[in-house]
Amino acid sequence: MEKTYLMVKPDGVQRGLVGEIVARFEKKGFQLVGAKLMSVSKETAEQHYAEHKERPFFGELVDFITSSPVFAMVWEGENVIATARQMMGSTNPKDAAPGTIRGDFGVTVGKNIIHGSDSPESAEREISIFFKEEELTTYNKQINEWIY
Ligand code: DAT
Ligand code: MG
């Protein structure tokens, strides 16, 4: 089954949105297979956001993600990578539709509450940056019979 890396950023944790965000993905029917509250080191932040290292906002992005704990998660489900991106909304909350996480809770691009992998390759890369194999679980949820 497809997996994605989702992360409530420091602003989302500080604002008490962890439960709200977890609830949205749970209610959708996706399955949580790993989660932890953690501080992100500068090295991990730079590795995670390596594709943006030439962008003018890279320094701010690294400072922000390391400023306070994040809630790191791995979710599993059919088409979960693309669907989670839709549920998150556009990168800039000003363009994010109401009903999406960034549309409902965010105002500015520098504090857009949640990260989600954008492709199968990013998902695999990001999951391996934040989680060890033994931190991820495999289990059957009976409810999946009513989802798939
Ligand atoms: P996404 O998080 O939707 O995948 P991205 O990968 O293009 O977006 O950018 C990573 C993060 O960088 C994004 O969540 C917020 C920040 N960011 C993107 N564009 C920015 C900009 N123009 N100014 C400041 N921060 C920006
Ligand atoms: Mg991205």
Short mmCIF file of C-alpha atoms and ligand atoms in Angstrom, two decimals:
data_model
loop_
_atom_site.label_atom_id
_atom_site.label_comp_id
_atom_site.label_asym_id
_atom_site.label_seq_id
_atom_site.Cartn_x
_atom_site.Cartn_y
_atom_site.Cartn_z
CA MET A 1 0.00 0.00 0.00
CA GLU A 2 1.21 3.54 -0.80
CA LYS A 3 2.80 5.55 2.03
CA THR A 4 3.46 9.27 2.49
CA TYR A 5 5.38 11.45 4.91
CA LEU A 6 3.28 14.15 6.58
CA MET A 7 4.57 16.59 9.18
CA VAL A 8 2.75 19.13 11.31
CA LYS A 9 5.21 22.04 11.27
CA PRO A 10 6.21 24.05 14.38
CA ASP A 11 3.37 26.57 13.86
CA GLY A 12 0.79 23.76 13.71
CA VAL A 13 2.13 22.14 16.89
CA GLN A 14 2.30 25.49 18.74
CA ARG A 15 -1.25 26.32 17.68
CA GLY A 16 -2.63 23.00 18.96
CA LEU A 17 -3.60 21.67 15.53
CA VAL A 18 -2.01 18.19 15.82
CA GLY A 19 -5.26 16.48 16.87
CA GLU A 20 -7.34 18.31 14.25
CA ILE A 21 -4.91 17.34 11.48
CA VAL A 22 -4.58 13.70 12.57
CA ALA A 23 -8.39 13.51 12.76
CA ARG A 24 -8.80 14.67 9.16
CA PHE A 25 -6.60 11.92 7.77
CA GLU A 26 -8.12 9.31 10.08
CA LYS A 27 -11.66 10.26 9.12
CA LYS A 28 -10.75 10.18 5.45
CA GLY A 29 -9.92 6.50 5.89
CA PHE A 30 -6.13 6.56 5.78
CA GLN A 31 -4.08 4.50 8.21
CA LEU A 32 -1.44 5.91 10.56
CA VAL A 33 1.62 3.64 10.56
CA GLY A 34 4.15 5.83 12.41
CA ALA A 35 4.19 9.08 14.39
CA LYS A 36 6.37 11.04 16.81
CA LEU A 37 6.80 14.53 18.24
CA MET A 38 10.42 15.52 17.58
CA SER A 39 12.88 18.36 17.25
CA VAL A 40 14.45 18.64 13.79
CA SER A 41 18.22 19.23 13.67
CA LYS A 42 19.71 21.75 11.23
CA GLU A 43 21.33 18.86 9.31
CA THR A 44 18.04 16.98 8.98
CA ALA A 45 16.20 20.16 7.93
CA GLU A 46 18.80 20.89 5.24
CA GLN A 47 18.59 17.31 3.98
CA HIS A 48 14.78 17.32 3.96
CA TYR A 49 14.57 20.63 2.08
CA ALA A 50 17.67 20.03 -0.13
CA GLU A 51 15.68 20.70 -3.33
CA HIS A 52 15.20 24.31 -2.14
CA LYS A 53 18.79 25.05 -1.10
CA GLU A 54 19.29 27.70 -3.84
CA ARG A 55 16.00 29.49 -3.07
CA PRO A 56 16.14 32.84 -1.24
CA PHE A 57 13.89 31.56 1.55
CA PHE A 58 16.01 28.44 2.30
CA GLY A 59 17.64 29.89 5.42
CA GLU A 60 14.31 31.02 6.87
CA LEU A 61 12.76 27.67 6.05
CA VAL A 62 15.49 25.77 7.93
CA ASP A 63 15.33 28.22 10.87
CA PHE A 64 11.55 27.83 11.04
CA ILE A 65 11.40 24.02 10.89
CA THR A 66 14.10 23.74 13.60
CA SER A 67 12.56 26.45 15.83
CA SER A 68 10.18 24.22 17.83
CA PRO A 69 9.04 20.56 17.67
CA VAL A 70 7.23 19.05 14.69
CA PHE A 71 4.81 16.10 14.63
CA ALA A 72 6.20 13.62 12.09
CA MET A 73 3.88 10.98 10.63
CA VAL A 74 3.71 8.23 8.05
CA TRP A 75 0.27 7.51 6.57
CA GLU A 76 -0.76 4.65 4.35
CA GLY A 77 -3.58 4.24 1.83
CA GLU A 78 -4.59 4.06 -1.79
CA ASN A 79 -3.35 7.21 -3.58
CA VAL A 80 -2.45 8.73 -0.18
CA ILE A 81 0.39 10.90 -1.57
CA ALA A 82 -1.76 12.90 -4.00
CA THR A 83 -4.88 12.88 -1.83
CA ALA A 84 -3.00 14.19 1.21
CA ARG A 85 -1.60 17.03 -0.96
CA GLN A 86 -5.19 17.91 -1.95
CA MET A 87 -6.30 17.81 1.67
CA MET A 88 -3.38 20.13 2.61
CA GLY A 89 -4.22 22.74 -0.06
CA SER A 90 -1.93 25.04 -2.05
CA THR A 91 1.55 25.86 -0.71
CA ASN A 92 0.53 29.48 -0.09
CA PRO A 93 -2.46 29.53 2.28
CA LYS A 94 -3.75 32.65 0.53
CA ASP A 95 -4.44 30.43 -2.51
CA ALA A 96 -5.56 27.36 -0.56
CA ALA A 97 -9.25 26.47 -0.86
CA PRO A 98 -11.48 26.57 2.21
CA GLY A 99 -11.87 23.02 3.49
CA THR A 100 -8.16 22.29 3.07
CA ILE A 101 -5.81 22.38 6.05
CA ARG A 102 -3.83 25.39 4.80
CA GLY A 103 -7.03 27.05 3.57
CA ASP A 104 -8.74 26.66 6.94
CA PHE A 105 -5.84 27.40 9.31
CA GLY A 106 -3.04 29.24 7.48
CA VAL A 107 -2.51 32.84 6.39
CA THR A 108 1.04 33.12 5.05
CA VAL A 109 3.40 30.88 3.05
CA GLY A 110 6.15 31.03 5.68
CA LYS A 111 3.80 29.44 8.25
CA ASN A 112 1.71 26.97 6.27
CA ILE A 113 1.18 24.39 9.04
CA ILE A 114 1.86 21.09 7.27
CA HIS A 115 4.32 19.33 5.00
CA GLY A 116 3.41 16.44 2.71
CA SER A 117 5.50 14.45 0.23
CA ASP A 118 4.83 15.42 -3.39
CA SER A 119 5.69 12.16 -5.21
CA PRO A 120 6.48 8.48 -4.54
CA GLU A 121 10.21 9.28 -4.75
CA SER A 122 9.93 12.13 -2.20
CA ALA A 123 7.79 9.98 0.07
CA GLU A 124 10.37 7.20 0.16
CA ARG A 125 13.22 9.67 0.68
CA GLU A 126 11.45 11.69 3.40
CA ILE A 127 10.17 8.64 5.32
CA SER A 128 13.76 7.34 5.47
CA ILE A 129 15.05 10.73 6.70
CA PHE A 130 12.61 10.90 9.62
CA PHE A 131 11.87 7.26 10.53
CA LYS A 132 13.81 4.10 11.15
CA GLU A 133 12.30 0.95 9.70
CA GLU A 134 11.45 -0.39 13.18
CA GLU A 135 9.46 2.78 14.03
CA LEU A 136 6.88 1.92 11.36
CA THR A 137 4.12 -0.59 11.99
CA THR A 138 2.10 -2.94 9.83
CA TYR A 139 -1.36 -3.87 11.07
CA ASN A 140 -4.79 -4.71 9.70
CA LYS A 141 -7.68 -2.42 10.53
CA GLN A 142 -11.03 -4.20 10.24
CA ILE A 143 -12.59 -0.94 9.01
CA ASN A 144 -10.51 -1.16 5.81
CA GLU A 145 -13.04 -3.70 4.59
CA TRP A 146 -15.54 -0.82 4.50
CA ILE A 147 -13.13 1.62 2.86
CA TYR A 148 -11.71 -0.53 0.05
P1 DAT B 1 5.05 22.44 -0.39
O1 DAT B 1 5.30 22.54 1.08
O2 DAT B 1 3.62 22.75 -0.73
O3 DAT B 1 5.53 21.15 -0.99
P2 DAT B 1 7.39 23.67 -1.62
O4 DAT B 1 8.01 22.32 -1.62
O5 DAT B 1 7.39 24.42 -2.91
O6 DAT B 1 5.88 23.61 -1.09
O7 DAT B 1 8.12 24.60 -0.55
C1 DAT B 1 8.52 24.08 0.70
C2 DAT B 1 8.19 25.07 1.77
O8 DAT B 1 8.96 26.26 1.57
C3 DAT B 1 6.73 25.58 1.76
O9 DAT B 1 5.87 24.71 2.45
C4 DAT B 1 6.87 26.91 2.41
C5 DAT B 1 8.23 27.41 1.98
N1 DAT B 1 8.10 28.30 0.82
C6 DAT B 1 7.78 27.95 -0.45
N2 DAT B 1 7.75 29.01 -1.26
C7 DAT B 1 8.07 30.09 -0.47
C8 DAT B 1 8.21 31.48 -0.70
N3 DAT B 1 8.03 32.01 -1.91
N4 DAT B 1 8.55 32.26 0.36
C9 DAT B 1 8.74 31.73 1.58
N5 DAT B 1 8.62 30.44 1.86
C10 DAT B 1 8.29 29.61 0.84
MG MG B 2 7.42 20.37 -1.29
#
